[in-house]
Short mmCIF file of C-alpha atoms and ligand atoms in Angstrom, two decimals:
data_model
loop_
_atom_site.label_atom_id
_atom_site.label_comp_id
_atom_site.label_asym_id
_atom_site.label_seq_id
_atom_site.Cartn_x
_atom_site.Cartn_y
_atom_site.Cartn_z
CA MET G 176 130.60 207.75 187.08
CA ASP G 177 129.72 211.42 186.68
CA GLN G 178 129.79 211.57 182.93
CA GLN G 179 129.74 209.25 180.01
CA GLU G 180 130.14 209.50 176.24
CA ILE G 181 127.03 208.23 174.50
CA LYS G 182 125.32 207.93 171.12
CA ILE G 183 121.54 207.61 171.16
CA TYR G 184 118.61 207.66 168.76
CA GLY G 185 115.10 208.90 169.27
CA HIS G 186 112.19 211.13 168.31
CA ILE G 187 112.01 214.75 169.32
CA ALA G 188 109.15 214.86 171.83
CA THR G 189 109.40 218.56 172.62
CA ILE G 190 111.81 221.30 171.68
CA ARG G 191 112.03 224.55 173.61
CA LYS G 192 114.27 227.54 172.94
CA LYS G 193 115.24 229.82 175.80
CA GLY G 194 117.64 232.49 174.54
CA LYS G 195 120.96 230.83 173.98
CA ILE G 196 119.84 227.40 175.17
CA VAL G 197 117.66 224.83 173.44
CA PHE G 198 116.07 222.00 175.44
CA ILE G 199 115.14 218.89 173.51
CA VAL G 200 113.23 216.06 175.11
CA LEU G 201 114.24 213.01 173.12
CA ARG G 202 111.95 210.01 173.26
CA THR G 203 114.10 206.94 172.82
CA PHE G 204 112.46 203.55 172.36
CA ASP G 205 112.40 202.90 176.06
CA ASN G 206 112.94 206.20 177.81
CA GLU G 207 113.07 209.96 177.58
CA GLU G 208 116.31 211.93 177.68
CA GLN G 209 116.96 215.63 177.86
CA VAL G 210 119.38 217.06 175.34
CA THR G 211 120.62 220.54 176.28
CA VAL G 212 122.19 222.56 173.48
CA LYS G 213 124.07 225.64 174.65
CA LYS G 214 124.98 228.13 171.93
CA ASN G 215 128.29 229.03 173.52
CA GLU G 216 129.38 225.40 173.88
CA VAL G 217 128.53 223.93 170.45
CA SER G 218 129.79 224.56 166.94
CA GLU G 219 128.00 227.12 164.80
CA GLU G 220 127.00 224.30 162.47
CA LEU G 221 125.29 222.39 165.29
CA TRP G 222 123.54 225.53 166.59
CA ASN G 223 122.18 226.25 163.10
CA LEU G 224 121.00 222.66 162.70
CA VAL G 225 119.10 222.83 165.98
CA ASN G 226 116.98 225.62 164.52
CA GLU G 227 115.89 223.28 161.74
CA LEU G 228 114.61 220.56 164.06
CA GLY G 229 110.96 219.88 164.74
CA ARG G 230 108.76 217.56 166.74
CA GLU G 231 108.89 213.86 165.81
CA TYR G 232 112.10 214.23 163.84
CA PHE G 233 114.07 211.03 164.32
CA ILE G 234 117.63 212.01 165.20
CA GLU G 235 120.99 210.67 166.31
CA VAL G 236 122.68 212.46 169.19
CA GLU G 237 126.31 211.98 170.16
CA GLY G 238 127.55 213.68 173.27
CA THR G 239 128.22 213.54 176.97
CA LEU G 240 125.71 212.34 179.52
CA VAL G 241 126.09 214.36 182.71
CA LYS G 242 124.25 214.63 186.02
CA SER G 243 121.88 217.56 186.25
CA LYS G 244 120.09 219.10 189.20
CA ILE G 245 117.45 220.79 187.05
CA ALA G 246 116.63 218.16 184.42
CA LYS G 247 113.59 216.01 185.26
CA LEU G 248 115.49 212.75 184.93
CA GLY G 249 118.42 214.02 186.97
CA ARG G 250 120.66 213.88 183.91
CA GLU G 251 121.10 215.57 180.55
CA ILE G 252 123.02 215.07 177.35
CA LEU G 253 125.38 217.81 176.14
CA PRO G 254 125.62 217.09 172.41
CA LYS G 255 128.73 217.17 170.25
CA SER G 256 126.82 216.27 167.11
CA ILE G 257 123.21 215.82 166.05
CA LYS G 258 122.18 214.09 162.81
CA ILE G 259 118.73 214.19 161.30
CA ILE G 260 117.93 210.61 160.28
CA SER G 261 114.31 211.20 159.26
CA LYS G 262 112.26 214.39 159.19
CA SER G 263 108.64 214.64 160.27
CA PHE G 264 105.59 216.59 159.16
CA PRO G 265 104.19 218.59 162.08
CA PRO G 266 102.28 215.87 164.01
CA PRO G 267 98.50 216.17 163.46
CA ILE G 268 97.84 215.16 167.06
CA ASP G 269 99.61 216.66 170.01
CA LEU G 270 101.48 213.80 171.64
CA TYR G 271 102.57 215.85 174.63
CA GLY G 272 99.84 218.46 175.09
CA LYS G 273 97.96 218.86 178.34
CA THR G 274 94.63 218.19 176.67
CA GLU G 275 94.54 214.92 174.83
CA ALA G 276 93.03 214.66 171.33
CA GLU G 277 89.53 213.15 171.14
CA TRP G 278 89.50 209.37 170.90
CA PRO G 279 88.36 209.19 167.21
CA THR G 280 91.20 211.54 166.23
CA ARG G 281 93.67 209.53 168.29
CA LEU G 282 92.52 206.39 166.49
CA ARG G 283 92.77 207.97 163.08
CA PHE G 284 96.42 208.65 163.79
CA ARG G 285 96.92 205.60 165.98
CA TYR G 286 100.37 204.94 164.46
CA LEU G 287 101.47 208.21 166.10
CA ASP G 288 99.27 207.83 169.19
CA ILE G 289 101.13 204.61 170.11
CA ARG G 290 104.36 206.61 170.43
CA LYS G 291 102.98 208.32 173.55
CA PRO G 292 104.64 207.18 176.79
CA LYS G 293 101.23 206.37 178.33
CA VAL G 294 100.15 204.26 175.40
CA LYS G 295 103.53 202.53 175.26
CA ALA G 296 103.24 201.77 178.97
CA ILE G 297 99.91 199.99 178.37
CA PHE G 298 101.42 197.79 175.68
CA ARG G 299 104.60 197.00 177.57
CA ILE G 300 102.33 195.80 180.38
CA ARG G 301 100.26 193.82 177.90
CA SER G 302 103.45 192.14 176.75
CA THR G 303 104.21 191.15 180.35
CA LEU G 304 100.65 189.88 180.78
CA MET G 305 100.87 187.60 177.74
CA ASN G 306 104.23 186.24 178.78
CA ALA G 307 103.22 185.76 182.42
CA ALA G 308 100.05 183.87 181.47
CA ARG G 309 102.02 181.59 179.18
CA GLU G 310 104.75 181.03 181.74
CA PHE G 311 102.22 180.27 184.49
CA LEU G 312 100.22 177.77 182.45
CA ARG G 313 103.30 175.97 181.18
CA LYS G 314 104.60 175.65 184.76
CA GLU G 315 101.23 174.15 185.73
CA GLY G 316 101.78 171.46 183.10
CA PHE G 317 99.61 172.85 180.30
CA VAL G 318 100.70 172.30 176.69
CA GLU G 319 100.43 175.32 174.42
CA LEU G 320 98.70 174.53 171.15
CA SER G 321 97.44 176.56 168.18
CA PHE G 322 93.95 175.91 166.94
CA PRO G 323 92.38 176.76 163.57
CA ILE G 324 91.29 180.32 162.96
CA ILE G 325 89.35 179.40 159.81
CA ILE G 326 86.52 177.15 160.88
CA ALA G 327 83.35 175.60 159.53
CA THR G 328 80.86 175.98 162.43
CA ALA G 329 79.79 178.50 165.02
CA THR G 330 80.83 177.83 168.58
CA GLU G 331 79.40 180.81 170.44
CA GLY G 332 76.16 181.57 168.58
CA GLY G 333 75.45 181.89 164.87
CA ALA G 334 74.64 185.59 164.57
CA GLU G 335 78.10 186.75 165.53
CA LEU G 336 80.16 185.06 162.85
CA PHE G 337 82.42 186.71 160.32
CA PRO G 338 82.05 184.76 157.09
CA VAL G 339 85.02 184.02 154.84
CA ILE G 340 84.95 182.53 151.37
CA TYR G 341 87.03 179.40 151.51
CA PHE G 342 87.66 178.16 147.96
CA GLY G 343 84.04 178.68 147.08
CA ARG G 344 82.75 177.24 150.35
CA GLU G 345 81.46 179.18 153.34
CA ALA G 346 83.78 179.31 156.32
CA PHE G 347 84.11 181.59 159.35
CA LEU G 348 86.68 183.28 161.54
CA ALA G 349 86.92 181.51 164.90
CA GLN G 350 84.82 182.98 167.73
CA SER G 351 86.89 180.87 170.13
CA SER G 352 88.86 177.65 170.07
CA GLN G 353 86.18 175.94 172.14
CA LEU G 354 85.59 172.76 170.13
CA TYR G 355 89.25 172.26 169.31
CA LYS G 356 90.60 172.81 172.79
CA GLN G 357 88.09 170.24 174.03
CA SER G 358 89.25 167.76 171.38
CA ALA G 359 92.88 168.23 172.45
CA VAL G 360 92.17 167.64 176.12
CA ALA G 361 91.55 163.95 175.41
CA ALA G 362 95.08 163.70 174.02
CA PHE G 363 97.10 165.99 176.31
CA GLY G 364 95.05 166.35 179.51
CA LYS G 365 95.93 170.03 179.97
CA VAL G 366 96.03 172.45 177.04
CA PHE G 367 95.92 176.15 176.33
CA SER G 368 96.18 178.64 173.52
CA ILE G 369 96.54 182.40 173.44
CA ALA G 370 94.88 183.46 170.24
CA PRO G 371 92.61 186.01 168.59
CA SER G 372 88.84 185.56 168.57
CA PHE G 373 86.44 187.23 166.20
CA ARG G 374 82.86 188.24 166.97
CA ALA G 375 80.65 190.13 164.55
CA GLU G 376 78.74 191.73 167.44
CA LYS G 377 77.34 195.14 166.70
CA SER G 378 77.98 196.13 170.31
CA ARG G 379 79.32 199.62 170.70
CA THR G 380 80.17 199.43 174.39
CA ARG G 381 83.14 200.10 176.63
CA LYS G 382 83.93 196.37 176.75
CA HIS G 383 83.36 194.97 173.26
CA LEU G 384 85.79 194.49 170.41
CA THR G 385 85.13 192.51 167.24
CA GLU G 386 88.66 191.13 167.40
CA PHE G 387 90.10 190.31 170.82
CA TRP G 388 92.50 187.81 172.38
CA GLN G 389 91.60 184.92 174.60
CA ILE G 390 93.64 182.86 176.99
CA ASP G 391 91.84 179.61 176.26
CA VAL G 392 92.39 176.83 178.77
CA GLU G 393 91.03 173.29 179.05
CA ALA G 394 91.86 170.44 181.44
CA ALA G 395 90.74 166.87 182.06
CA LEU G 396 89.39 165.71 185.43
CA VAL G 397 88.91 169.11 187.03
CA THR G 398 86.38 170.39 189.53
CA LYS G 399 84.79 173.82 189.54
CA LYS G 400 86.93 174.71 192.53
CA ASP G 401 90.06 173.71 190.55
CA LEU G 402 88.99 176.01 187.72
CA MET G 403 88.34 178.96 190.02
CA ASP G 404 91.62 178.48 191.90
CA LEU G 405 93.55 178.16 188.66
CA GLN G 406 92.11 181.37 187.24
CA PHE G 407 92.68 183.28 190.43
CA ARG G 408 96.30 182.11 190.61
CA LEU G 409 96.77 182.95 186.94
CA VAL G 410 95.59 186.53 187.47
CA ARG G 411 97.69 186.84 190.63
CA HIS G 412 100.78 185.69 188.80
CA VAL G 413 100.09 188.17 186.01
CA VAL G 414 99.78 191.05 188.51
CA GLU G 415 102.92 189.98 190.37
CA LYS G 416 104.89 189.89 187.12
CA ILE G 417 103.59 193.33 186.11
CA LEU G 418 104.71 194.71 189.48
CA GLU G 419 108.09 193.09 189.02
CA GLU G 420 108.73 194.09 185.42
CA ASN G 421 106.75 197.27 184.79
CA GLU G 422 107.45 199.57 187.70
CA LYS G 423 108.26 202.46 185.37
CA ASP G 424 105.17 201.88 183.23
CA LEU G 425 102.89 201.74 186.27
CA LYS G 426 104.33 205.06 187.37
CA ILE G 427 103.62 206.61 183.96
CA LEU G 428 100.02 205.40 184.30
CA ASN G 429 99.71 206.56 187.94
CA LEU G 430 99.02 202.99 188.96
CA GLU G 431 101.67 202.49 191.60
CA LYS G 432 98.97 201.20 193.93
CA LEU G 433 98.30 198.09 191.82
CA GLU G 434 98.25 195.10 194.18
CA PRO G 435 97.63 191.42 193.68
CA TRP G 436 94.39 190.44 195.41
CA ASP G 437 94.85 187.95 198.23
CA HIS G 438 91.57 186.11 197.85
CA TYR G 439 88.53 185.74 195.67
CA GLU G 440 84.83 185.56 196.43
CA VAL G 441 82.07 183.35 195.12
CA ILE G 442 78.43 184.39 194.83
CA SER G 443 75.58 182.33 193.45
CA TYR G 444 73.59 183.45 190.45
CA ASP G 445 70.60 183.86 192.79
CA GLU G 446 72.61 186.16 195.04
CA ALA G 447 73.69 188.24 192.04
CA ILE G 448 70.04 188.64 191.01
CA GLU G 449 69.15 189.64 194.58
CA ILE G 450 71.89 192.31 194.68
CA LEU G 451 70.66 193.75 191.39
CA LYS G 452 67.01 193.73 192.45
CA LYS G 453 67.93 195.59 195.61
CA LYS G 454 69.66 198.16 193.44
CA GLY G 455 66.43 198.67 191.52
CA PHE G 456 67.11 196.60 188.40
CA LYS G 457 64.19 194.83 186.82
CA ILE G 458 65.92 191.52 186.25
CA GLU G 459 64.32 188.12 186.68
CA TRP G 460 65.74 184.69 187.34
CA GLY G 461 66.77 183.20 183.99
CA GLU G 462 68.12 186.39 182.43
CA ASP G 463 71.75 187.15 181.67
CA PHE G 464 73.34 190.35 182.96
CA GLY G 465 73.33 193.24 180.55
CA ALA G 466 76.02 195.93 180.49
CA ASP G 467 74.33 198.10 183.14
CA GLU G 468 73.63 195.17 185.46
CA GLU G 469 77.20 193.95 185.15
CA ARG G 470 78.61 197.39 185.92
CA ALA G 471 76.43 197.72 189.01
CA LEU G 472 77.34 194.25 190.22
CA VAL G 473 81.13 194.54 189.89
CA LYS G 474 81.11 197.84 191.77
CA GLU G 475 79.94 195.92 194.83
CA PHE G 476 83.22 194.00 195.01
CA ASP G 477 86.82 194.88 195.67
CA VAL G 478 88.28 191.46 194.90
CA PRO G 479 87.70 189.25 191.84
CA PHE G 480 84.63 187.05 192.19
CA PHE G 481 83.06 184.04 190.54
CA ILE G 482 79.48 183.18 189.71
CA PRO G 483 79.72 179.39 189.52
CA GLU G 484 76.41 178.42 187.93
CA PHE G 485 73.90 179.92 185.50
CA PRO G 486 70.44 179.08 184.21
CA SER G 487 70.95 176.44 181.50
CA SER G 488 68.71 178.41 179.13
CA ILE G 489 71.38 181.15 178.85
CA THR G 490 74.35 178.81 178.72
CA ALA G 491 76.11 177.50 175.59
CA PHE G 492 75.51 173.88 174.55
CA TYR G 493 78.94 172.58 175.57
CA TYR G 494 78.49 173.25 179.31
CA MET G 495 77.34 170.46 181.57
CA VAL G 496 73.78 170.76 182.82
CA ASP G 497 73.26 169.76 186.44
CA GLU G 498 71.84 166.26 186.60
CA ARG G 499 69.63 166.89 189.65
CA ASN G 500 68.51 170.36 188.65
CA PRO G 501 68.48 170.68 184.86
CA LYS G 502 67.57 174.36 185.12
CA ILE G 503 71.17 174.99 186.14
CA ALA G 504 74.36 174.58 184.10
CA HIS G 505 77.92 174.43 185.40
CA ARG G 506 79.10 177.65 183.77
CA ILE G 507 81.44 179.83 185.81
CA ASP G 508 81.98 183.51 185.07
CA MET G 509 84.94 185.32 186.58
CA MET G 510 84.35 188.99 187.24
CA GLY G 511 86.87 191.77 187.68
CA PRO G 512 85.95 194.06 190.59
CA GLY G 513 85.45 197.80 191.05
CA ASP G 514 84.69 200.78 188.83
CA TYR G 515 86.67 199.29 185.97
CA GLY G 516 85.45 195.76 186.59
CA VAL G 517 84.07 193.62 183.77
CA GLU G 518 83.52 189.93 183.08
CA TRP G 519 87.03 188.54 182.63
CA SER G 520 86.18 184.99 181.68
CA SER G 521 83.57 182.36 181.10
CA GLY G 522 84.18 178.70 181.60
CA GLY G 523 83.02 175.67 183.48
CA LEU G 524 82.47 171.94 183.23
CA ARG G 525 81.67 170.42 179.83
CA GLU G 526 79.23 167.81 178.70
CA HIS G 527 81.09 164.81 177.26
CA ASN G 528 78.18 162.46 176.67
CA PRO G 529 77.33 162.70 172.93
CA ASP G 530 73.64 161.83 173.39
CA ARG G 531 73.08 164.45 176.05
CA LEU G 532 75.02 166.97 173.96
CA LYS G 533 72.85 166.29 170.95
CA LYS G 534 69.72 166.75 173.03
CA ARG G 535 71.06 170.05 174.38
CA MET G 536 71.83 171.30 170.88
CA ILE G 537 68.30 170.60 169.74
CA GLU G 538 66.87 172.28 172.86
CA LEU G 539 68.90 175.37 172.08
CA GLY G 540 67.79 175.40 168.44
CA LEU G 541 71.09 174.20 166.95
CA ARG G 542 71.52 171.58 164.23
CA PRO G 543 73.56 168.61 165.50
CA GLU G 544 74.49 167.81 161.86
CA SER G 545 76.67 170.92 161.84
CA PHE G 546 78.71 169.48 164.72
CA GLU G 547 79.24 166.01 163.32
CA TRP G 548 82.96 165.53 164.08
CA TYR G 549 82.62 167.21 167.46
CA LEU G 550 79.78 164.95 168.58
CA ASP G 551 81.49 161.90 167.15
CA MET G 552 84.72 162.40 169.09
CA PHE G 553 82.92 161.88 172.38
CA ASN G 554 82.24 158.27 171.33
CA TYR G 555 85.90 157.41 171.81
CA GLY G 556 86.60 157.27 175.55
CA PHE G 557 86.43 160.91 176.48
CA PRO G 558 87.57 162.17 179.92
CA PRO G 559 85.37 164.54 181.93
CA HIS G 560 86.84 168.02 181.56
CA GLY G 561 86.41 171.75 181.95
CA GLY G 562 88.10 175.01 181.13
CA PHE G 563 87.72 178.70 180.54
CA GLY G 564 88.39 181.51 178.09
CA MET G 565 89.80 184.71 179.56
CA GLY G 566 89.73 187.95 177.60
CA VAL G 567 93.17 189.58 177.48
CA GLU G 568 91.88 193.09 176.79
CA ARG G 569 89.17 192.79 179.46
CA LEU G 570 91.71 191.81 182.09
CA LEU G 571 93.97 194.66 181.05
CA GLN G 572 91.03 197.07 181.08
CA THR G 573 90.38 196.41 184.76
CA LEU G 574 94.02 196.19 185.86
CA LEU G 575 94.98 199.44 184.14
CA LYS G 576 91.69 201.24 184.85
CA LEU G 577 90.99 201.89 181.19
CA GLU G 578 87.74 203.69 180.47
CA ARG G 579 87.25 201.69 177.27
CA ILE G 580 88.56 198.31 176.17
CA HIS G 581 89.75 199.78 172.86
CA GLU G 582 92.74 201.28 174.64
CA ALA G 583 93.98 197.75 175.41
CA SER G 584 94.17 196.94 171.71
CA LEU G 585 96.95 198.35 169.53
CA TYR G 586 94.67 198.70 166.52
CA PRO G 587 91.17 198.10 167.88
CA ARG G 588 88.50 196.59 165.69
CA THR G 589 84.87 197.58 166.28
CA PRO G 590 81.82 197.76 163.98
CA ASP G 591 82.97 201.30 163.08
CA ILE G 592 86.74 200.96 163.04
CA LEU G 593 88.63 199.05 160.39
CA LYS G 594 91.50 201.43 159.67
CA PRO G 595 94.36 201.82 160.37
P1 AMO X 669 82.81 183.95 176.08
O1 AMO X 669 82.04 184.13 174.84
O2 AMO X 669 82.20 184.39 177.36
O3 AMO X 669 83.18 182.42 176.28
O4 AMO X 669 84.22 184.66 175.93
C1 AMO X 669 85.25 184.45 176.88
C2 AMO X 669 85.85 185.76 177.31
O5 AMO X 669 86.33 186.49 176.18
C3 AMO X 669 86.14 187.88 176.36
N1 AMO X 669 85.24 188.42 175.34
C4 AMO X 669 85.40 189.62 174.74
N2 AMO X 669 86.33 190.57 174.89
C5 AMO X 669 86.22 191.67 174.13
N3 AMO X 669 85.26 191.88 173.22
C6 AMO X 669 84.28 190.95 173.02
N4 AMO X 669 83.34 191.15 172.10
C7 AMO X 669 84.33 189.75 173.81
N5 AMO X 669 83.58 188.64 173.88
C8 AMO X 669 84.13 187.85 174.81
C9 AMO X 669 85.54 188.05 177.75
C10 AMO X 669 84.86 186.73 177.96
O6 AMO X 669 84.69 186.45 179.32
N6 AMO X 669 84.33 179.36 174.72
C11 AMO X 669 83.95 180.18 175.84
C12 AMO X 669 84.95 180.13 176.97
C13 AMO X 669 85.02 178.78 177.65
O7 AMO X 669 83.96 178.29 178.13
O8 AMO X 669 86.11 178.22 177.75
C14 AMO X 669 83.79 181.62 175.36
O9 AMO X 669 84.24 182.02 174.31
O10 AMO X 669 86.58 188.26 178.67
#
């Protein structure tokens, strides 16, 4: 078909007058169309109206869609009528300029910033990611559950909690669903949730948000190898789905070369320390990797990799400590590779013996009384289990080569940003 009568709606992205022709780039919800208004071919009324239009006006266009050799999309719309549905102030940030507004300005007007094709591409891909992760886990037999967001105790360290007043009592926003997903594993065997996590960390880095989303997974009777394989296959499935469903978005982001990795690597904690020492870092056995160390380490890899054990002193209480070598705990970190690589997940095997757990809590300076129900549940025939929590924005940051994690969040929350 060479031409077609259509009626479409959209925002005016750009409007350019060239003598007796006006070119409008109309940003519809899922595309861009060129509307070409020729003075000699439209009514006087329509020509006059065109002169009133401005950027970001939301309009209705009725006309004929025809093939075009000059238009970028290979087609253009010759309008018969244009209606202004909603006018716009001149946009305070240039959505189509060659030089992008500074990040703080973009954030201030984020509700406009998210209209940009590049930003929309990121969030259409995020939507695929969420759906693909869910689809993959359900196919693997995991049951999706929702865990409380308002909780009574810290799970990932006390200093990072956001307090809430809960009918006169102190409560907190969940840092993760750790304790609850573990409780559910005894009932369902394989569980997951995709939910927000809140951390009151005053970290102003390229990879920290105070509100982020986790793909939280827990399974009974798993080995460390099972957990690594599962995570690798999960990420692979996500990438495959993005390639399948977001071809256009990848093009907008210049990421046509995105490829699912065909294998993963495993390095020991000791090896990671060695690599860093060779690179001149002053890091000793027993320390966790800081931002600079992590960045240097991930650059050494071009496929995702796992570090499948850590010193127990830097590992949360719920991980299983190695029986033969108590200096080591069975925590596994999954790292995204390359220049945009970051830690994607933490996870591992859990301790399910309540006495050993209690001892661990005391060793780490925690009060077992605060974890009464959690400790108690392990007295009722609890299966060995393990799991992981994968950061949605972190994964997206690496896959889409985003300089800062904030770009993977529609309305990012950081110590400095609370509005809009
Ligand atoms: P952890 O605290 O390592 O582990 O968090 C798991 C994953 O969540 C992401 N993440 C973050 N993303 C953005 N901003 C932050 N401030 C932030 N903090 C963490 C990362 C990280 O790898 N309960 C355990 C997981 C488990 O063992 O199952 C946990 O929360 O991608």
